[in-house]
Amino acid sequence: MLAHAEPVFIDPTTDEGFKRLFGDKVNLINFLNIIFRGRKTITDLTYRDTERIGATEEIGKVIFDLVVQISTGEEIIIEMQTSTQTNLKQRMLYYASKVISDTAPKGNRKAWGYAIPEVYTIVLMDGFHMPGGDHKTYFHDTCLCHRDSGQIFYEGFGFIYLELINFVKSEAEVEDELDKVFFMLKNMSTLKTLPRIMKSAVFQRFFQLASYAKLTKEERTMYDISLKRKWDAEAVRMYQEGLEEQLGGLEKQLEEAKKAVVSAEARGEHKKAMETALKLTKIGLSVKQIAEATGLSIKEIEKLK
């Protein structure tokens, strides 16, 4: 075992923790029903193949963390992201589009009539902020809507982001079932007992599966490896952020230095112009002529007299 204190509950944001908790059908159904906040009532689902082959060799393949189809036909992608991703939003758009395109038949498109299923992408974000976000909102529920009125244009293509880093509520501040999900995902691995607010059967099941003591020897080994990977990734992220902060400080210093040089050069040029204007004044040129020759203002030249 790796050298760390034995936890009471596993970390759901590790690869193995995520698979253990959300690989359980009942848990996943309960989770999705809370996330959809009454818009959908999911009673059953089927786990789908997480690997999707590209149409050509150049396109390659896409591997999801989880893909399920609920009993009413909708497809749902569930992704766990523990480090910032380049073009995160665009990547999730591509994932969802891939699921949609895979539903199209190879022929007879006319009979099919583009009867695409509803597709939803749910992203659990741990340790980093939403690109362009406000660092306060922790639940992002989006779909296609009219830009001006906000009226929903198409409900069946949705993206739900759970930005765990922005959830800072204590147990006493938790307000509803959605808050409980956030509190569980963010704090489970540091808790010693089942929280008072998690006494319902829904959350008891999550914590029972998350019990570190109930893992087999092989499961513990896999979890410990998964946890170490998360720690290593976190260390790399913090190191990169430190470098970025240092680079940002250096860039600021360089910018200030450039401004100081430009300011000094400007003062030097102005001094030379004033000296030239003084000489031109002595030889009898008009104020207008001196202003044109030196670039100084008439007021500045008149002060020399």
PDB file of C-alpha atoms in Angstrom:
ATOM      1  CA  MET A   1       0.000   0.000   0.000  1.00  0.00           C
ATOM      2  CA  LEU A   2       1.094   3.524  -0.637  1.00  0.00           C
ATOM      3  CA  ALA A   3       2.284   5.547   2.336  1.00  0.00           C
ATOM      4  CA  HIS A   4      -0.827   7.479   3.247  1.00  0.00           C
ATOM      5  CA  ALA A   5      -3.313   7.386   6.111  1.00  0.00           C
ATOM      6  CA  GLU A   6      -6.069   4.860   5.467  1.00  0.00           C
ATOM      7  CA  PRO A   7      -9.269   6.763   4.604  1.00  0.00           C
ATOM      8  CA  VAL A   8     -12.768   5.908   5.738  1.00  0.00           C
ATOM      9  CA  PHE A   9     -14.261   6.680   2.322  1.00  0.00           C
ATOM     10  CA  ILE A  10     -12.680   6.684  -1.123  1.00  0.00           C
ATOM     11  CA  ASP A  11     -12.306   9.764  -3.306  1.00  0.00           C
ATOM     12  CA  PRO A  12     -15.084   9.780  -5.948  1.00  0.00           C
ATOM     13  CA  THR A  13     -13.052  12.068  -8.209  1.00  0.00           C
ATOM     14  CA  THR A  14     -10.352   9.450  -8.807  1.00  0.00           C
ATOM     15  CA  ASP A  15     -10.721   7.110 -11.768  1.00  0.00           C
ATOM     16  CA  GLU A  16     -11.369   4.078  -9.576  1.00  0.00           C
ATOM     17  CA  GLY A  17     -13.662   5.970  -7.194  1.00  0.00           C
ATOM     18  CA  PHE A  18     -15.691   7.334 -10.097  1.00  0.00           C
ATOM     19  CA  LYS A  19     -16.061   3.869 -11.659  1.00  0.00           C
ATOM     20  CA  ARG A  20     -17.045   2.255  -8.352  1.00  0.00           C
ATOM     21  CA  LEU A  21     -19.726   4.791  -7.449  1.00  0.00           C
ATOM     22  CA  PHE A  22     -21.190   5.497 -10.880  1.00  0.00           C
ATOM     23  CA  GLY A  23     -20.710   2.012 -12.235  1.00  0.00           C
ATOM     24  CA  ASP A  24     -23.526   1.085  -9.855  1.00  0.00           C
ATOM     25  CA  LYS A  25     -26.811   1.464 -11.765  1.00  0.00           C
ATOM     26  CA  VAL A  26     -28.942   2.470  -8.776  1.00  0.00           C
ATOM     27  CA  ASN A  27     -26.406   5.091  -7.715  1.00  0.00           C
ATOM     28  CA  LEU A  28     -26.196   6.528 -11.203  1.00  0.00           C
ATOM     29  CA  ILE A  29     -29.979   6.687 -11.600  1.00  0.00           C
ATOM     30  CA  ASN A  30     -30.282   8.516  -8.271  1.00  0.00           C
ATOM     31  CA  PHE A  31     -27.476  10.899  -9.232  1.00  0.00           C
ATOM     32  CA  LEU A  32     -29.010  11.701 -12.623  1.00  0.00           C
ATOM     33  CA  ASN A  33     -32.479  12.292 -11.179  1.00  0.00           C
ATOM     34  CA  ILE A  34     -31.002  14.845  -8.781  1.00  0.00           C
ATOM     35  CA  ILE A  35     -28.911  16.519 -11.494  1.00  0.00           C
ATOM     36  CA  PHE A  36     -31.882  16.883 -13.854  1.00  0.00           C
ATOM     37  CA  ARG A  37     -33.869  18.544 -11.039  1.00  0.00           C
ATOM     38  CA  GLY A  38     -37.258  17.123 -11.951  1.00  0.00           C
ATOM     39  CA  ARG A  39     -36.983  17.663 -15.719  1.00  0.00           C
ATOM     40  CA  LYS A  40     -36.622  13.916 -16.131  1.00  0.00           C
ATOM     41  CA  THR A  41     -37.575  10.917 -14.036  1.00  0.00           C
ATOM     42  CA  ILE A  42     -35.148   8.121 -14.830  1.00  0.00           C
ATOM     43  CA  THR A  43     -36.260   4.636 -13.847  1.00  0.00           C
ATOM     44  CA  ASP A  44     -33.800   2.493 -15.788  1.00  0.00           C
ATOM     45  CA  LEU A  45     -30.692   2.818 -17.924  1.00  0.00           C
ATOM     46  CA  THR A  46     -28.248   0.751 -19.927  1.00  0.00           C
ATOM     47  CA  TYR A  47     -24.488   1.214 -19.914  1.00  0.00           C
ATOM     48  CA  ARG A  48     -23.241   1.724 -23.472  1.00  0.00           C
ATOM     49  CA  ASP A  49     -19.896   1.090 -25.115  1.00  0.00           C
ATOM     50  CA  THR A  50     -17.533   3.906 -24.092  1.00  0.00           C
ATOM     51  CA  GLU A  51     -15.354   3.569 -27.198  1.00  0.00           C
ATOM     52  CA  ARG A  52     -16.515   5.138 -30.450  1.00  0.00           C
ATOM     53  CA  ILE A  53     -14.532   4.519 -33.631  1.00  0.00           C
ATOM     54  CA  GLY A  54     -14.026   7.383 -36.078  1.00  0.00           C
ATOM     55  CA  ALA A  55     -15.450   7.274 -39.599  1.00  0.00           C
ATOM     56  CA  THR A  56     -11.919   7.232 -41.008  1.00  0.00           C
ATOM     57  CA  GLU A  57      -8.515   6.215 -39.681  1.00  0.00           C
ATOM     58  CA  GLU A  58      -7.458   9.871 -39.553  1.00  0.00           C
ATOM     59  CA  ILE A  59     -10.359  10.781 -37.241  1.00  0.00           C
ATOM     60  CA  GLY A  60      -9.432   8.059 -34.749  1.00  0.00           C
ATOM     61  CA  LYS A  61     -11.576   7.063 -31.811  1.00  0.00           C
ATOM     62  CA  VAL A  62     -13.197   8.701 -28.787  1.00  0.00           C
ATOM     63  CA  ILE A  63     -13.223   7.056 -25.367  1.00  0.00           C
ATOM     64  CA  PHE A  64     -15.749   8.351 -22.841  1.00  0.00           C
ATOM     65  CA  ASP A  65     -15.689   7.821 -19.083  1.00  0.00           C
ATOM     66  CA  LEU A  66     -19.326   6.682 -19.085  1.00  0.00           C
ATOM     67  CA  VAL A  67     -22.125   6.615 -21.639  1.00  0.00           C
ATOM     68  CA  VAL A  68     -25.617   5.413 -20.773  1.00  0.00           C
ATOM     69  CA  GLN A  69     -28.967   5.255 -22.519  1.00  0.00           C
ATOM     70  CA  ILE A  70     -32.014   5.738 -20.332  1.00  0.00           C
ATOM     71  CA  SER A  71     -35.198   3.747 -20.872  1.00  0.00           C
ATOM     72  CA  THR A  72     -36.879   6.601 -22.774  1.00  0.00           C
ATOM     73  CA  GLY A  73     -34.080   6.689 -25.365  1.00  0.00           C
ATOM     74  CA  GLU A  74     -31.952   9.667 -24.306  1.00  0.00           C
ATOM     75  CA  GLU A  75     -28.164   9.264 -24.372  1.00  0.00           C
ATOM     76  CA  ILE A  76     -26.108  10.658 -21.493  1.00  0.00           C
ATOM     77  CA  ILE A  77     -22.335  11.125 -21.350  1.00  0.00           C
ATOM     78  CA  ILE A  78     -20.744  11.418 -17.907  1.00  0.00           C
ATOM     79  CA  GLU A  79     -17.169  12.701 -17.755  1.00  0.00           C
ATOM     80  CA  MET A  80     -14.810  13.160 -14.794  1.00  0.00           C
ATOM     81  CA  GLN A  81     -12.199  15.889 -15.351  1.00  0.00           C
ATOM     82  CA  THR A  82      -9.547  16.504 -12.690  1.00  0.00           C
ATOM     83  CA  SER A  83      -7.329  18.928 -14.592  1.00  0.00           C
ATOM     84  CA  THR A  84      -7.917  21.857 -16.882  1.00  0.00           C
ATOM     85  CA  GLN A  85      -8.436  20.893 -20.509  1.00  0.00           C
ATOM     86  CA  THR A  86      -7.632  22.838 -23.647  1.00  0.00           C
ATOM     87  CA  ASN A  87     -10.913  23.828 -25.304  1.00  0.00           C
ATOM     88  CA  LEU A  88     -12.991  22.016 -22.668  1.00  0.00           C
ATOM     89  CA  LYS A  89     -16.336  23.280 -23.963  1.00  0.00           C
ATOM     90  CA  GLN A  90     -15.437  22.507 -27.571  1.00  0.00           C
ATOM     91  CA  ARG A  91     -14.278  19.029 -26.564  1.00  0.00           C
ATOM     92  CA  MET A  92     -17.607  18.276 -24.881  1.00  0.00           C
ATOM     93  CA  LEU A  93     -19.465  19.587 -27.928  1.00  0.00           C
ATOM     94  CA  TYR A  94     -17.474  17.186 -30.069  1.00  0.00           C
ATOM     95  CA  TYR A  95     -18.209  14.276 -27.716  1.00  0.00           C
ATOM     96  CA  ALA A  96     -21.950  14.949 -27.785  1.00  0.00           C
ATOM     97  CA  SER A  97     -21.910  15.412 -31.561  1.00  0.00           C
ATOM     98  CA  LYS A  98     -20.117  12.085 -31.924  1.00  0.00           C
ATOM     99  CA  VAL A  99     -22.873  10.308 -29.999  1.00  0.00           C
ATOM    100  CA  ILE A 100     -25.501  11.976 -32.192  1.00  0.00           C
ATOM    101  CA  SER A 101     -23.743  11.136 -35.448  1.00  0.00           C
ATOM    102  CA  ASP A 102     -23.370   7.486 -34.411  1.00  0.00           C
ATOM    103  CA  THR A 103     -27.170   7.172 -34.250  1.00  0.00           C
ATOM    104  CA  ALA A 104     -27.550   7.975 -37.939  1.00  0.00           C
ATOM    105  CA  PRO A 105     -28.246   4.936 -40.159  1.00  0.00           C
ATOM    106  CA  LYS A 106     -25.857   4.103 -42.961  1.00  0.00           C
ATOM    107  CA  GLY A 107     -28.651   4.418 -45.499  1.00  0.00           C
ATOM    108  CA  ASN A 108     -32.336   5.303 -45.919  1.00  0.00           C
ATOM    109  CA  ARG A 109     -31.864   8.767 -44.387  1.00  0.00           C
ATOM    110  CA  LYS A 110     -35.218   9.884 -45.778  1.00  0.00           C
ATOM    111  CA  ALA A 111     -37.141   7.284 -43.786  1.00  0.00           C
ATOM    112  CA  TRP A 112     -35.058   8.061 -40.713  1.00  0.00           C
ATOM    113  CA  GLY A 113     -35.931  11.763 -40.966  1.00  0.00           C
ATOM    114  CA  TYR A 114     -33.153  12.862 -38.573  1.00  0.00           C
ATOM    115  CA  ALA A 115     -34.953  11.413 -35.577  1.00  0.00           C
ATOM    116  CA  ILE A 116     -31.945  11.963 -33.333  1.00  0.00           C
ATOM    117  CA  PRO A 117     -32.129  11.158 -29.621  1.00  0.00           C
ATOM    118  CA  GLU A 118     -31.734  13.741 -26.914  1.00  0.00           C
ATOM    119  CA  VAL A 119     -28.095  13.859 -25.820  1.00  0.00           C
ATOM    120  CA  TYR A 120     -26.833  15.284 -22.548  1.00  0.00           C
ATOM    121  CA  THR A 121     -23.257  15.671 -21.365  1.00  0.00           C
ATOM    122  CA  ILE A 122     -22.526  15.852 -17.645  1.00  0.00           C
ATOM    123  CA  VAL A 123     -19.041  16.924 -16.587  1.00  0.00           C
ATOM    124  CA  LEU A 124     -17.704  16.642 -13.038  1.00  0.00           C
ATOM    125  CA  MET A 125     -14.925  19.246 -12.792  1.00  0.00           C
ATOM    126  CA  ASP A 126     -12.512  18.868  -9.883  1.00  0.00           C
ATOM    127  CA  GLY A 127      -9.621  21.217  -9.113  1.00  0.00           C
ATOM    128  CA  PHE A 128     -10.017  23.789 -11.886  1.00  0.00           C
ATOM    129  CA  HIS A 129     -12.393  26.527 -12.984  1.00  0.00           C
ATOM    130  CA  MET A 130     -14.761  26.749 -15.908  1.00  0.00           C
ATOM    131  CA  PRO A 131     -13.074  28.644 -18.765  1.00  0.00           C
ATOM    132  CA  GLY A 132     -14.546  32.129 -18.747  1.00  0.00           C
ATOM    133  CA  GLY A 133     -16.510  31.427 -15.573  1.00  0.00           C
ATOM    134  CA  ASP A 134     -17.157  33.732 -12.622  1.00  0.00           C
ATOM    135  CA  HIS A 135     -15.499  31.516  -9.962  1.00  0.00           C
ATOM    136  CA  LYS A 136     -18.771  31.604  -7.983  1.00  0.00           C
ATOM    137  CA  THR A 137     -21.289  29.513  -9.912  1.00  0.00           C
ATOM    138  CA  TYR A 138     -20.866  25.808  -9.217  1.00  0.00           C
ATOM    139  CA  PHE A 139     -23.756  24.345 -11.242  1.00  0.00           C
ATOM    140  CA  HIS A 140     -23.990  25.121 -14.958  1.00  0.00           C
ATOM    141  CA  ASP A 141     -27.087  23.762 -16.755  1.00  0.00           C
ATOM    142  CA  THR A 142     -27.092  24.837 -20.400  1.00  0.00           C
ATOM    143  CA  CYS A 143     -28.991  24.119 -23.605  1.00  0.00           C
ATOM    144  CA  LEU A 144     -29.673  25.831 -26.921  1.00  0.00           C
ATOM    145  CA  CYS A 145     -31.609  29.047 -26.372  1.00  0.00           C
ATOM    146  CA  HIS A 146     -32.365  32.383 -28.018  1.00  0.00           C
ATOM    147  CA  ARG A 147     -29.558  34.818 -27.295  1.00  0.00           C
ATOM    148  CA  ASP A 148     -31.803  37.837 -26.623  1.00  0.00           C
ATOM    149  CA  SER A 149     -34.767  36.406 -24.740  1.00  0.00           C
ATOM    150  CA  GLY A 150     -33.166  33.347 -23.168  1.00  0.00           C
ATOM    151  CA  GLN A 151     -36.149  31.276 -24.343  1.00  0.00           C
ATOM    152  CA  ILE A 152     -35.223  27.636 -24.911  1.00  0.00           C
ATOM    153  CA  PHE A 153     -34.767  26.856 -28.619  1.00  0.00           C
ATOM    154  CA  TYR A 154     -33.975  23.130 -28.278  1.00  0.00           C
ATOM    155  CA  GLU A 155     -34.006  21.239 -24.985  1.00  0.00           C
ATOM    156  CA  GLY A 156     -32.541  17.957 -26.203  1.00  0.00           C
ATOM    157  CA  PHE A 157     -28.888  18.980 -26.540  1.00  0.00           C
ATOM    158  CA  GLY A 158     -27.710  19.886 -23.057  1.00  0.00           C
ATOM    159  CA  PHE A 159     -24.525  20.287 -21.056  1.00  0.00           C
ATOM    160  CA  ILE A 160     -24.343  20.170 -17.278  1.00  0.00           C
ATOM    161  CA  TYR A 161     -21.098  21.126 -15.549  1.00  0.00           C
ATOM    162  CA  LEU A 162     -20.491  20.532 -11.840  1.00  0.00           C
ATOM    163  CA  GLU A 163     -17.680  22.938 -10.905  1.00  0.00           C
ATOM    164  CA  LEU A 164     -16.632  21.451  -7.555  1.00  0.00           C
ATOM    165  CA  ILE A 165     -13.927  24.031  -6.843  1.00  0.00           C
ATOM    166  CA  ASN A 166     -16.596  26.737  -6.528  1.00  0.00           C
ATOM    167  CA  PHE A 167     -18.711  24.830  -4.007  1.00  0.00           C
ATOM    168  CA  VAL A 168     -17.691  26.149  -0.576  1.00  0.00           C
ATOM    169  CA  LYS A 169     -20.788  25.475   1.526  1.00  0.00           C
ATOM    170  CA  SER A 170     -20.420  23.819   4.900  1.00  0.00           C
ATOM    171  CA  GLU A 171     -22.687  20.961   5.978  1.00  0.00           C
ATOM    172  CA  ALA A 172     -24.903  23.439   7.838  1.00  0.00           C
ATOM    173  CA  GLU A 173     -25.272  25.596   4.699  1.00  0.00           C
ATOM    174  CA  VAL A 174     -26.397  22.793   2.378  1.00  0.00           C
ATOM    175  CA  GLU A 175     -29.861  23.657   1.056  1.00  0.00           C
ATOM    176  CA  ASP A 176     -31.171  20.864  -1.183  1.00  0.00           C
ATOM    177  CA  GLU A 177     -30.431  17.494  -2.811  1.00  0.00           C
ATOM    178  CA  LEU A 178     -28.220  19.101  -5.443  1.00  0.00           C
ATOM    179  CA  ASP A 179     -26.095  20.728  -2.743  1.00  0.00           C
ATOM    180  CA  LYS A 180     -25.822  17.338  -1.052  1.00  0.00           C
ATOM    181  CA  VAL A 181     -24.381  15.862  -4.244  1.00  0.00           C
ATOM    182  CA  PHE A 182     -21.766  18.616  -4.382  1.00  0.00           C
ATOM    183  CA  PHE A 183     -20.947  18.266  -0.688  1.00  0.00           C
ATOM    184  CA  MET A 184     -20.545  14.503  -1.091  1.00  0.00           C
ATOM    185  CA  LEU A 185     -18.339  14.683  -4.185  1.00  0.00           C
ATOM    186  CA  LYS A 186     -16.083  17.353  -2.723  1.00  0.00           C
ATOM    187  CA  ASN A 187     -15.759  16.090   0.856  1.00  0.00           C
ATOM    188  CA  MET A 188     -16.337  12.332   0.826  1.00  0.00           C
ATOM    189  CA  SER A 189     -12.665  11.331   0.961  1.00  0.00           C
ATOM    190  CA  THR A 190     -11.984  13.475   4.070  1.00  0.00           C
ATOM    191  CA  LEU A 191     -15.070  12.501   6.081  1.00  0.00           C
ATOM    192  CA  LYS A 192     -14.833  10.070   8.992  1.00  0.00           C
ATOM    193  CA  THR A 193     -18.545   9.301   9.367  1.00  0.00           C
ATOM    194  CA  LEU A 194     -21.711   9.582   7.316  1.00  0.00           C
ATOM    195  CA  PRO A 195     -22.858  13.223   7.572  1.00  0.00           C
ATOM    196  CA  ARG A 196     -26.173  13.919   9.253  1.00  0.00           C
ATOM    197  CA  ILE A 197     -27.576  15.396   6.031  1.00  0.00           C
ATOM    198  CA  MET A 198     -26.785  12.174   4.127  1.00  0.00           C
ATOM    199  CA  LYS A 199     -29.052   9.822   6.124  1.00  0.00           C
ATOM    200  CA  SER A 200     -31.434   9.112   3.219  1.00  0.00           C
ATOM    201  CA  ALA A 201     -31.237   5.747   1.435  1.00  0.00           C
ATOM    202  CA  VAL A 202     -29.947   7.486  -1.713  1.00  0.00           C
ATOM    203  CA  PHE A 203     -26.801   8.823  -0.061  1.00  0.00           C
ATOM    204  CA  GLN A 204     -26.323   5.895   2.303  1.00  0.00           C
ATOM    205  CA  ARG A 205     -25.873   3.679  -0.741  1.00  0.00           C
ATOM    206  CA  PHE A 206     -23.166   5.992  -2.107  1.00  0.00           C
ATOM    207  CA  PHE A 207     -21.263   5.940   1.169  1.00  0.00           C
ATOM    208  CA  GLN A 208     -21.630   2.181   1.612  1.00  0.00           C
ATOM    209  CA  LEU A 209     -20.011   1.596  -1.771  1.00  0.00           C
ATOM    210  CA  ALA A 210     -17.373   4.229  -0.952  1.00  0.00           C
ATOM    211  CA  SER A 211     -16.249   2.433   2.230  1.00  0.00           C
ATOM    212  CA  TYR A 212     -12.508   1.871   1.941  1.00  0.00           C
ATOM    213  CA  ALA A 213     -12.670  -0.981   4.464  1.00  0.00           C
ATOM    214  CA  LYS A 214     -15.056  -2.913   2.189  1.00  0.00           C
ATOM    215  CA  LEU A 215     -12.684  -2.885  -0.777  1.00  0.00           C
ATOM    216  CA  THR A 216     -10.943  -6.135  -1.630  1.00  0.00           C
ATOM    217  CA  LYS A 217      -7.155  -6.250  -1.587  1.00  0.00           C
ATOM    218  CA  GLU A 218      -7.078  -5.906  -5.373  1.00  0.00           C
ATOM    219  CA  GLU A 219      -9.591  -3.029  -5.299  1.00  0.00           C
ATOM    220  CA  ARG A 220      -7.514  -1.220  -2.669  1.00  0.00           C
ATOM    221  CA  THR A 221      -4.396  -1.581  -4.790  1.00  0.00           C
ATOM    222  CA  MET A 222      -6.173  -0.201  -7.855  1.00  0.00           C
ATOM    223  CA  TYR A 223      -7.687   2.641  -5.841  1.00  0.00           C
ATOM    224  CA  ASP A 224      -4.342   3.570  -4.253  1.00  0.00           C
ATOM    225  CA  ILE A 225      -2.727   3.709  -7.681  1.00  0.00           C
ATOM    226  CA  SER A 226      -5.607   5.862  -8.942  1.00  0.00           C
ATOM    227  CA  LEU A 227      -5.277   8.184  -5.940  1.00  0.00           C
ATOM    228  CA  LYS A 228      -1.526   8.559  -6.470  1.00  0.00           C
ATOM    229  CA  ARG A 229      -2.148   9.485 -10.105  1.00  0.00           C
ATOM    230  CA  LYS A 230      -4.552  12.173  -8.977  1.00  0.00           C
ATOM    231  CA  TRP A 231      -2.025  13.513  -6.460  1.00  0.00           C
ATOM    232  CA  ASP A 232       0.715  13.519  -9.112  1.00  0.00           C
ATOM    233  CA  ALA A 233      -1.539  15.364 -11.546  1.00  0.00           C
ATOM    234  CA  GLU A 234      -2.412  17.872  -8.819  1.00  0.00           C
ATOM    235  CA  ALA A 235       1.283  18.426  -8.050  1.00  0.00           C
ATOM    236  CA  VAL A 236       1.995  19.042 -11.737  1.00  0.00           C
ATOM    237  CA  ARG A 237      -0.941  21.464 -11.967  1.00  0.00           C
ATOM    238  CA  MET A 238       0.209  23.413  -8.904  1.00  0.00           C
ATOM    239  CA  TYR A 239       3.761  23.538 -10.271  1.00  0.00           C
ATOM    240  CA  GLN A 240       2.494  24.828 -13.617  1.00  0.00           C
ATOM    241  CA  GLU A 241       0.340  27.430 -11.873  1.00  0.00           C
ATOM    242  CA  GLY A 242       3.388  28.507  -9.875  1.00  0.00           C
ATOM    243  CA  LEU A 243       5.408  28.879 -13.066  1.00  0.00           C
ATOM    244  CA  GLU A 244       2.587  30.818 -14.703  1.00  0.00           C
ATOM    245  CA  GLU A 245       2.403  33.100 -11.684  1.00  0.00           C
ATOM    246  CA  GLN A 246       6.158  33.671 -11.804  1.00  0.00           C
ATOM    247  CA  LEU A 247       6.022  34.307 -15.553  1.00  0.00           C
ATOM    248  CA  GLY A 248       3.128  36.669 -15.016  1.00  0.00           C
ATOM    249  CA  GLY A 249       5.203  38.575 -12.445  1.00  0.00           C
ATOM    250  CA  LEU A 250       8.161  38.753 -14.817  1.00  0.00           C
ATOM    251  CA  GLU A 251       5.947  39.942 -17.671  1.00  0.00           C
ATOM    252  CA  LYS A 252       4.546  42.657 -15.420  1.00  0.00           C
ATOM    253  CA  GLN A 253       8.052  43.762 -14.438  1.00  0.00           C
ATOM    254  CA  LEU A 254       9.137  43.817 -18.090  1.00  0.00           C
ATOM    255  CA  GLU A 255       6.087  45.843 -19.051  1.00  0.00           C
ATOM    256  CA  GLU A 256       6.771  48.344 -16.289  1.00  0.00           C
ATOM    257  CA  ALA A 257      10.416  48.537 -17.369  1.00  0.00           C
ATOM    258  CA  LYS A 258       9.375  49.178 -20.972  1.00  0.00           C
ATOM    259  CA  LYS A 259       7.023  51.937 -19.852  1.00  0.00           C
ATOM    260  CA  ALA A 260       9.814  53.481 -17.789  1.00  0.00           C
ATOM    261  CA  VAL A 261      12.196  53.403 -20.776  1.00  0.00           C
ATOM    262  CA  VAL A 262       9.589  54.928 -23.071  1.00  0.00           C
ATOM    263  CA  SER A 263       8.848  57.586 -20.477  1.00  0.00           C
ATOM    264  CA  ALA A 264      12.563  58.359 -20.067  1.00  0.00           C
ATOM    265  CA  GLU A 265      13.045  58.530 -23.821  1.00  0.00           C
ATOM    266  CA  ALA A 266      10.057  60.834 -24.149  1.00  0.00           C
ATOM    267  CA  ARG A 267      11.422  63.128 -21.447  1.00  0.00           C
ATOM    268  CA  GLY A 268      14.801  63.161 -23.199  1.00  0.00           C
ATOM    269  CA  GLU A 269      13.269  63.986 -26.567  1.00  0.00           C
ATOM    270  CA  HIS A 270      11.170  66.741 -25.015  1.00  0.00           C
ATOM    271  CA  LYS A 271      14.242  68.247 -23.382  1.00  0.00           C
ATOM    272  CA  LYS A 272      16.101  68.279 -26.691  1.00  0.00           C
ATOM    273  CA  ALA A 273      13.112  69.888 -28.402  1.00  0.00           C
ATOM    274  CA  MET A 274      12.990  72.622 -25.735  1.00  0.00           C
ATOM    275  CA  GLU A 275      16.717  73.306 -26.141  1.00  0.00           C
ATOM    276  CA  THR A 276      16.311  73.554 -29.932  1.00  0.00           C
ATOM    277  CA  ALA A 277      13.311  75.857 -29.554  1.00  0.00           C
ATOM    278  CA  LEU A 278      15.312  78.148 -27.264  1.00  0.00           C
ATOM    279  CA  LYS A 279      18.062  78.456 -29.900  1.00  0.00           C
ATOM    280  CA  LEU A 280      15.518  79.131 -32.648  1.00  0.00           C
ATOM    281  CA  THR A 281      13.892  81.794 -30.493  1.00  0.00           C
ATOM    282  CA  LYS A 282      17.225  83.584 -30.141  1.00  0.00           C
ATOM    283  CA  ILE A 283      17.753  83.744 -33.879  1.00  0.00           C
ATOM    284  CA  GLY A 284      14.333  85.389 -34.365  1.00  0.00           C
ATOM    285  CA  LEU A 285      12.071  82.673 -35.794  1.00  0.00           C
ATOM    286  CA  SER A 286       8.351  83.066 -35.122  1.00  0.00           C
ATOM    287  CA  VAL A 287       6.532  80.926 -32.542  1.00  0.00           C
ATOM    288  CA  LYS A 288       4.603  79.167 -35.309  1.00  0.00           C
ATOM    289  CA  GLN A 289       7.798  78.314 -37.200  1.00  0.00           C
ATOM    290  CA  ILE A 290       9.444  76.954 -34.068  1.00  0.00           C
ATOM    291  CA  ALA A 291       6.356  74.849 -33.236  1.00  0.00           C
ATOM    292  CA  GLU A 292       6.414  73.316 -36.704  1.00  0.00           C
ATOM    293  CA  ALA A 293      10.144  72.618 -36.480  1.00  0.00           C
ATOM    294  CA  THR A 294      10.163  71.060 -32.986  1.00  0.00           C
ATOM    295  CA  GLY A 295       6.696  69.623 -32.524  1.00  0.00           C
ATOM    296  CA  LEU A 296       6.228  71.615 -29.317  1.00  0.00           C
ATOM    297  CA  SER A 297       3.052  73.468 -28.502  1.00  0.00           C
ATOM    298  CA  ILE A 298       2.813  77.238 -28.889  1.00  0.00           C
ATOM    299  CA  LYS A 299       2.264  77.582 -25.135  1.00  0.00           C
ATOM    300  CA  GLU A 300       5.497  75.718 -24.389  1.00  0.00           C
ATOM    301  CA  ILE A 301       7.451  77.927 -26.799  1.00  0.00           C
ATOM    302  CA  GLU A 302       5.977  81.137 -25.462  1.00  0.00           C
ATOM    303  CA  LYS A 303       7.178  80.191 -21.982  1.00  0.00           C
ATOM    304  CA  LEU A 304      10.748  80.315 -23.302  1.00  0.00           C
ATOM    305  CA  LYS A 305      10.515  84.036 -24.014  1.00  0.00           C
TER     306      LYS A 305
END
